[in-house]
Tab-separated table of C-alpha atoms in Angstrom:
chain	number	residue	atom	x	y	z
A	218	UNK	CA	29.181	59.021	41.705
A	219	UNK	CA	29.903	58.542	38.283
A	220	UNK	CA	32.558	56.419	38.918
A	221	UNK	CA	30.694	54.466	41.569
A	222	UNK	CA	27.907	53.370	38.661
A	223	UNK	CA	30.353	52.366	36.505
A	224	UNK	CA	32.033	49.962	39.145
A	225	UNK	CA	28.621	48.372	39.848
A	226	UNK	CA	27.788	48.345	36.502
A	227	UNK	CA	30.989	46.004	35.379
A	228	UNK	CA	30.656	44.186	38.264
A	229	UNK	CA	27.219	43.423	37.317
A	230	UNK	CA	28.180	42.584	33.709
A	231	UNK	CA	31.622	40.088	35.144
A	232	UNK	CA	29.331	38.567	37.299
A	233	UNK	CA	26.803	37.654	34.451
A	234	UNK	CA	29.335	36.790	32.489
A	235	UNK	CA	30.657	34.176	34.621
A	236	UNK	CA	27.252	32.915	35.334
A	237	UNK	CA	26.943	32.281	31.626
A	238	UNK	CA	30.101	30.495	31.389
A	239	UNK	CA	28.784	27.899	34.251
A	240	UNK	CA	25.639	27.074	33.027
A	241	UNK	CA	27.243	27.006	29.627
A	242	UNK	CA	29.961	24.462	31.014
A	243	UNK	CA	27.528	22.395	33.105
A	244	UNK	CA	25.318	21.037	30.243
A	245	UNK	CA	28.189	20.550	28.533
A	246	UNK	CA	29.140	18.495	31.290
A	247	UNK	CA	26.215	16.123	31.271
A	248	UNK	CA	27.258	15.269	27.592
A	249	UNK	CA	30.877	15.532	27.887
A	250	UNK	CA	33.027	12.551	27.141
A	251	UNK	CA	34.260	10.816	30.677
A	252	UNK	CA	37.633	11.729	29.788
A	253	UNK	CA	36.727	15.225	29.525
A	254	UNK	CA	34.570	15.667	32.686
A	255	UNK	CA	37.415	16.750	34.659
A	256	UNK	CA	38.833	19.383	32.791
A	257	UNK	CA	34.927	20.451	32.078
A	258	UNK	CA	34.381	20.745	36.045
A	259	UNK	CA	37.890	22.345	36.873
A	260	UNK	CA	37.058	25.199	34.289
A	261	UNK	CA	33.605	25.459	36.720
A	262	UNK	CA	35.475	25.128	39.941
A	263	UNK	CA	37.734	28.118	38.263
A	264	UNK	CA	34.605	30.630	37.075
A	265	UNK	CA	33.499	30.028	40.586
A	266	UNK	CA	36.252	30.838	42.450
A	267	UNK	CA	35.177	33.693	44.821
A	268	UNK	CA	32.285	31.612	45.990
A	269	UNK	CA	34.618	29.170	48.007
A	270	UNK	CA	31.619	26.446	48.755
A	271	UNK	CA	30.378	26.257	45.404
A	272	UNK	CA	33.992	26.137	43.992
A	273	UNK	CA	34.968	23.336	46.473
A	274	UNK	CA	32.051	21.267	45.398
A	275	UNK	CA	32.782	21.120	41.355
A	276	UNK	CA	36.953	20.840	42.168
A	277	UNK	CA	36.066	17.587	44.229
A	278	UNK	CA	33.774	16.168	41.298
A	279	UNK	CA	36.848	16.984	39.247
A	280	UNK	CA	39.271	15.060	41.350
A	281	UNK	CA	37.158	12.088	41.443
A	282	UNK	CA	36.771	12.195	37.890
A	283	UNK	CA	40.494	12.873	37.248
A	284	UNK	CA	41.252	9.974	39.530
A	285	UNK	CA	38.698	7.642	38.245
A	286	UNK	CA	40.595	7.925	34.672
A	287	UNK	CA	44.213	8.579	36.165
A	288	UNK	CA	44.358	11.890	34.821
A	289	UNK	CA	47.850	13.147	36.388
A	290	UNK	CA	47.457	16.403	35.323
A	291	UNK	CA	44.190	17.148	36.156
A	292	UNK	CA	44.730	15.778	39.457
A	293	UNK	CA	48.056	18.239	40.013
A	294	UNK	CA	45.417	21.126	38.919
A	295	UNK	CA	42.562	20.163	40.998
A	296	UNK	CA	44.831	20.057	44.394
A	297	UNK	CA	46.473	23.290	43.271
A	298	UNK	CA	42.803	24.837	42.719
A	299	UNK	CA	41.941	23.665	46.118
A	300	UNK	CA	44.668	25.663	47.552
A	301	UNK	CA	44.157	28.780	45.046
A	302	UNK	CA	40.257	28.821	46.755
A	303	UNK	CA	41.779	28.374	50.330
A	304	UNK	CA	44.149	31.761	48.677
A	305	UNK	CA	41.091	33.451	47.113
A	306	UNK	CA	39.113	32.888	50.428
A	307	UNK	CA	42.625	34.760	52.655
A	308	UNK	CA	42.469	31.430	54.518
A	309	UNK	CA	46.357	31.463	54.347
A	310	UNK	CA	47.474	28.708	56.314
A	311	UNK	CA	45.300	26.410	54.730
A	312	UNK	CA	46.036	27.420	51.645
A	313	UNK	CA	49.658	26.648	52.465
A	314	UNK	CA	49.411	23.140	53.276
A	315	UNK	CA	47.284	21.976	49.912
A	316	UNK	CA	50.071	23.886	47.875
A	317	UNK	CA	52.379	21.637	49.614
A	318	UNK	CA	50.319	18.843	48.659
A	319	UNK	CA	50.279	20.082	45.058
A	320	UNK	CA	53.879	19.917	44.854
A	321	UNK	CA	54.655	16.068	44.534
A	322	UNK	CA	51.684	16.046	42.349
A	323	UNK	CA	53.491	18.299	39.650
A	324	UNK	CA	56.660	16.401	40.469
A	325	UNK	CA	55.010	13.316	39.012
A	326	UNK	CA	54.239	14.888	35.777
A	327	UNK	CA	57.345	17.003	36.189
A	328	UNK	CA	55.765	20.139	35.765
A	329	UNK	CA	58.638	21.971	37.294
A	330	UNK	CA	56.984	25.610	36.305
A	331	UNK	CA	53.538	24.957	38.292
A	332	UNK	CA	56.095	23.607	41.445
A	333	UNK	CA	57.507	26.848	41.034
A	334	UNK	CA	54.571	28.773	41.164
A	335	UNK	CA	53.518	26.233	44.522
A	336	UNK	CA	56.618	27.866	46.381
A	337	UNK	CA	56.058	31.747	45.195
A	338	UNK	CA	52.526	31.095	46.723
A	339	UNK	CA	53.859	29.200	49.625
A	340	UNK	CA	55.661	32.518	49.879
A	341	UNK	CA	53.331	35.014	49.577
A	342	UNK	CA	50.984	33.294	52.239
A	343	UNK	CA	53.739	32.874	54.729
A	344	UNK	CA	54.340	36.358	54.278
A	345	UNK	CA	50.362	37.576	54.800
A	346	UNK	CA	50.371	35.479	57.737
A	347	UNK	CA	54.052	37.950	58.552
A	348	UNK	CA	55.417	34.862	58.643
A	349	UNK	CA	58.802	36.134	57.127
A	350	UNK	CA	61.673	33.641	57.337
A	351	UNK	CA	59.358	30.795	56.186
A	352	UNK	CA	58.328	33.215	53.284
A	353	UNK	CA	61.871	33.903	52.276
A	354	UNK	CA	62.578	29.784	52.816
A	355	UNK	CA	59.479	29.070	50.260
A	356	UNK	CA	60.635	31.704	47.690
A	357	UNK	CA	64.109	30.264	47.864
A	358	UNK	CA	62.803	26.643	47.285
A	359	UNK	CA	60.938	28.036	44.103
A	360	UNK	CA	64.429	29.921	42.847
A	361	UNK	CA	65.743	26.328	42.643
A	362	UNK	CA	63.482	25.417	39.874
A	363	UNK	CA	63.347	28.438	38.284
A	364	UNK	CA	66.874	28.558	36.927
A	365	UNK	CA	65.509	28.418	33.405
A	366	UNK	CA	62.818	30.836	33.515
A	367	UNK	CA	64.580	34.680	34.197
A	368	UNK	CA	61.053	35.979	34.592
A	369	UNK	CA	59.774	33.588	37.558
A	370	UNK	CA	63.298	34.288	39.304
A	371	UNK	CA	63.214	37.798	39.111
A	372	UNK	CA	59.932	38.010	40.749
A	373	UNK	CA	61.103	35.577	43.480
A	374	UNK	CA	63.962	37.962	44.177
A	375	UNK	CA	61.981	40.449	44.124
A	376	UNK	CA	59.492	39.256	46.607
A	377	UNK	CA	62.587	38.171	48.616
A	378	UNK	CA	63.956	41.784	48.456
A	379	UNK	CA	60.176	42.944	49.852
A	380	UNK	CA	60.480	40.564	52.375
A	381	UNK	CA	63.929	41.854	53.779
A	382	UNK	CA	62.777	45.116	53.819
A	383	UNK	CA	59.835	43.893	56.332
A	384	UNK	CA	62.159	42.749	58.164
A	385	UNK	CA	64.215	46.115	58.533
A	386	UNK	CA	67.130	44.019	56.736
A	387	UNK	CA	67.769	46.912	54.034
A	388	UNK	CA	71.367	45.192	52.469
A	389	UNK	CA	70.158	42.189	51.802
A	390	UNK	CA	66.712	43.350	50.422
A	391	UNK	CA	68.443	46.474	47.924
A	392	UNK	CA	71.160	42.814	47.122
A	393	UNK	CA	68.161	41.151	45.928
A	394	UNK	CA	66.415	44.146	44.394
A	395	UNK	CA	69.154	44.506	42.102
A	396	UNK	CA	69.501	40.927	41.016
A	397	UNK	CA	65.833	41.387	40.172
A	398	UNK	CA	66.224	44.520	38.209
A	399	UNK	CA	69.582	43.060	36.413
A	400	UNK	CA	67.376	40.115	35.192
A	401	UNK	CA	64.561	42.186	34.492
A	402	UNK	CA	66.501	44.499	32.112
A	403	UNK	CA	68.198	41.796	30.303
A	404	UNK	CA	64.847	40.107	29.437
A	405	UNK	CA	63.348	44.062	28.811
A	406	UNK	CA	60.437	43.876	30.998
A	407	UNK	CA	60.049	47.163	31.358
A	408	UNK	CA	56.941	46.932	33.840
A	409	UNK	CA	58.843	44.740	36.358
A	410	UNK	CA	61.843	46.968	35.998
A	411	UNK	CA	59.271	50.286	36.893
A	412	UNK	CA	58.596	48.350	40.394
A	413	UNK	CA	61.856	46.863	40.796
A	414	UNK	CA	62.983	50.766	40.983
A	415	UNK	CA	59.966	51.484	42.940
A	416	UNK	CA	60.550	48.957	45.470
A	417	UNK	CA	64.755	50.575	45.679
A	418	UNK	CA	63.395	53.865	46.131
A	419	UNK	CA	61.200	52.490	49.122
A	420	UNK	CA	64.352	51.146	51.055
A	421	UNK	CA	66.402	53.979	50.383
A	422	UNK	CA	64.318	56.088	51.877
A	423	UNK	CA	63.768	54.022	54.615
A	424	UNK	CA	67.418	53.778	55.129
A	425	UNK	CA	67.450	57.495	55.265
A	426	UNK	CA	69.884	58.135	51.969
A	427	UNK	CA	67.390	60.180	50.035
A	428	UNK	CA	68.974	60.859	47.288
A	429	UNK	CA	69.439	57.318	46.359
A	430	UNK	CA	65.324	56.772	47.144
A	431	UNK	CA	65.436	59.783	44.322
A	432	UNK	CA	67.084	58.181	41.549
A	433	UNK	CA	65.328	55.292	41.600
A	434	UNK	CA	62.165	56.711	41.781
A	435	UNK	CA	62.594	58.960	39.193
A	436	UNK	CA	63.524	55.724	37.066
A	437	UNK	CA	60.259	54.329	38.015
A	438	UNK	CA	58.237	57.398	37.586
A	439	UNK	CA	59.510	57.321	33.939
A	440	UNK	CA	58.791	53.776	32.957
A	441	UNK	CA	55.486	54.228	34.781
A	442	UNK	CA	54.742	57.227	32.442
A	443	UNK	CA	55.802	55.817	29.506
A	444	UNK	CA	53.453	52.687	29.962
A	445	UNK	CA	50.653	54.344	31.205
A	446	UNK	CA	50.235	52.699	34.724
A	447	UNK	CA	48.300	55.248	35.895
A	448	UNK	CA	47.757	53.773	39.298
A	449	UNK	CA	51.376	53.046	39.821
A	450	UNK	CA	52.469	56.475	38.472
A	451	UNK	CA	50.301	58.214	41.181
A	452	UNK	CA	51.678	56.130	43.790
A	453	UNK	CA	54.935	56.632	42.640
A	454	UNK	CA	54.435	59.862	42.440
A	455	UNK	CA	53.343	60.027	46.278
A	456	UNK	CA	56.289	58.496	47.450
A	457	UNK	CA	58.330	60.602	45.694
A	458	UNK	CA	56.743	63.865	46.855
A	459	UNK	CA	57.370	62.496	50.889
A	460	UNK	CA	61.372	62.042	50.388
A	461	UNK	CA	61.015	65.474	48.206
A	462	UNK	CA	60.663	67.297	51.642
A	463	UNK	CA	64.115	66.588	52.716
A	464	UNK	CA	65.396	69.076	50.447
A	465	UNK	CA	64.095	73.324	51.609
A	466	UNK	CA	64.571	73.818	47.879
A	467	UNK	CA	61.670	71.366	46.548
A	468	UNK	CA	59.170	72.300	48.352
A	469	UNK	CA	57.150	73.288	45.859
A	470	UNK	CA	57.801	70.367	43.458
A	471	UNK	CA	56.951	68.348	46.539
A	472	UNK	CA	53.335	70.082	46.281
A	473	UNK	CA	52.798	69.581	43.375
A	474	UNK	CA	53.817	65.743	42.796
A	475	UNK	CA	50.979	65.653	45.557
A	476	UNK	CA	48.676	67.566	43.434
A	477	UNK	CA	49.434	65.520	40.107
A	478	UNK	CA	49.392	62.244	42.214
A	479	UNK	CA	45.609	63.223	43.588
A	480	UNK	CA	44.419	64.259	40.254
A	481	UNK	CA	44.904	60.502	38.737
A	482	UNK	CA	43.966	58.924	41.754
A	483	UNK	CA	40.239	60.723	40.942
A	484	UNK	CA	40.759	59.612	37.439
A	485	UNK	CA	40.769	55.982	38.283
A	486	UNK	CA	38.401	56.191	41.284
A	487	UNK	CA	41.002	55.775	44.029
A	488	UNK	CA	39.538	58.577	46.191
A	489	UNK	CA	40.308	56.571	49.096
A	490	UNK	CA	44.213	57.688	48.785
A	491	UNK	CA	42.712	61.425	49.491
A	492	UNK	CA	44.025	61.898	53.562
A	493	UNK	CA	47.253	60.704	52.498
A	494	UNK	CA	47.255	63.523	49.682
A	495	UNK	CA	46.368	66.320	52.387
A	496	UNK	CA	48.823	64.652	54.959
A	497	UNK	CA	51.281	64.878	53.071
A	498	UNK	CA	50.841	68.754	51.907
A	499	UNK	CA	49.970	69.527	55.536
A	500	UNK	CA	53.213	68.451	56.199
A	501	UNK	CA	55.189	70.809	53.696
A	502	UNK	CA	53.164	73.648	54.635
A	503	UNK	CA	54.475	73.326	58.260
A	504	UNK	CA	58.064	72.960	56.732
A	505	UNK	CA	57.397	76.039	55.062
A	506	UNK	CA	55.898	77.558	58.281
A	507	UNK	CA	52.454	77.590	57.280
A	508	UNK	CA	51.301	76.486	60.933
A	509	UNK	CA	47.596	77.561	61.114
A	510	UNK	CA	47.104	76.316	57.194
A	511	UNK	CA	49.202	73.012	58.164
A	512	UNK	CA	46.922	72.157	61.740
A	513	UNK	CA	43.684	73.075	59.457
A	514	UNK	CA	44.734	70.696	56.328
A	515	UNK	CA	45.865	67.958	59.623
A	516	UNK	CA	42.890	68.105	61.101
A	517	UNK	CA	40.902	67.573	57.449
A	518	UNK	CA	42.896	64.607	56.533
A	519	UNK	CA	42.665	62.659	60.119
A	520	UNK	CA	38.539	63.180	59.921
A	521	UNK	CA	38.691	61.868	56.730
A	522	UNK	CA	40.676	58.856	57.380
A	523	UNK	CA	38.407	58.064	60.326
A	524	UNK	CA	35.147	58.306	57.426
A	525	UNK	CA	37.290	55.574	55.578
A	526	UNK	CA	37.291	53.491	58.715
């Protein structure tokens, strides 16, 4: 419950907060020099993001203003905005074709970073909509750009990796995993490197070779600890625990990976992660032929999943 007051609490204070900013930014608005109306309503548009009518309505104003004083940039920003609120709103294929628009926009001003970012999103909303190869296509487009930035192409081959493992296409995805990670340790971004091992671990496993899936995930589980992503540790940690079971030997450490991982997800107030928890035991406790103790635990987690529902 605790927890539960807390969450409403900060979203109460956010909320405020970013009602404060608009007002704040609308009478500075009705002052504002013409040249700096556009910016003024973007920032609006931006602090009222997840209400998609109301953010629609001050990105437009910005356009027109933007146009009215041939404002390049602002214009690139307000048609990117317009497909970040299509994005916010999970209206995916809409969202796709305004970051297309955005693109030739930032060409003009060659912004060649914001075109990048275009394509990962292009990306990521083709691959919502499980629209794979045009995901992979998008991220590859972006890749071109991004020769000079070794953080933007890591996470595109990343998120090319992710998509190849959708796709049950385990080579090519652990191939771009490991161009990712190779990046990602050369710049030492440590937190990237965490889920580039994460995301190995994941395919390995999948490809059945679980000691490979082990390795890596004990690399991630490590950088994890160390910088105190709790809610990627206990993940981690859960994954772990499942490929744990192929060996008669780790039974126990298997148990308790499940234990450790359901003690942080209370600490952060992920409760919702608690069937998987007692799934996942229930299943060691029939390796170890616990069968009555295994149905019982079975039965617990299923009518708790459904309470989720």
């Amino acid at each position: 419950m605790r927890i539960l007051i807390v969450s409403f609490c900060l979203m109460a204070i956010l909320s405020g907060m970013t009602q404060t900013k608009t007002d704040s930014l609308l009478r500075l608005s009705d002052t504002a020099d013409i040249h700096k109306k556009a910016g003024i309503y973007l920032e609006i548009a931006k602090a009222s993001i997840k209400d998609s009518a109301k953010a629609n309505n001050y990105n437009q104003k910005a356009f027109a203003f933007a146009v009215a004083q041939n404002q390049k940039k602002e214009q690139a920003a307000s048609v990117y905005l317009s497909a970040k609120i299509l994005f916010t709103a999970r209206n995916f294929t809409d969202a796709i074709k305004w970051y297309e628009k955005a693109i030739p926009y930032y060409q003009r001003i060659n912004d060649t970073t914001s075109m990048t970012n275009c394509y990962s999103y292009i990306g990521i909303s083709n691959f919502n909509l499980s629209k794979n190869k045009e995901a992979i296509s998008a991220y590859l487009e972006g890749l071109k750009l991004s020769k000079n930035d070794p953080d933007y192409s890591a996470e595109l081959l990343a998120n090319i990796g992710l998509t190849h493992d959708v796709m049950d296409n385990f080579n090519e995805a652990i191939s771009y995993y490991k161009q990712a990670l190779a990046i990602n340790q050369s710049i030492r971004d440590t937190g990237s490197m965490a889920i580039d091992y994460d995301y190995l671990g994941i395919t390995y496993n999948r490809m059945k070779k679980p000691d490979s899936s082990l390795v890596n995930y004990n690399k991630a589980l490590e950088l994890f600890r160390k910088l105190k992503k709790e809610d990627r540790y206990a993940v981690s940690l859960t994954n772990t625990a499942w490929v744990l079971q192929n060996y008669p030997d780790s039974l126990e450490k298997a148990k308790s990976y499940f234990n450790m991982a359901w003690k942080t997800f209370q600490e952060i107030g992920w409760t919702h992660y608690e069937p998987d928890i007692n799934h996942g035991i229930a299943c060691i406790l029939k390796l170890e032929g616990k069968y009555d103790d295994a149905i019982a635990l079975l039965k617990k987690s299923i009518s708790q999943a459904n309470r989720l529902k």
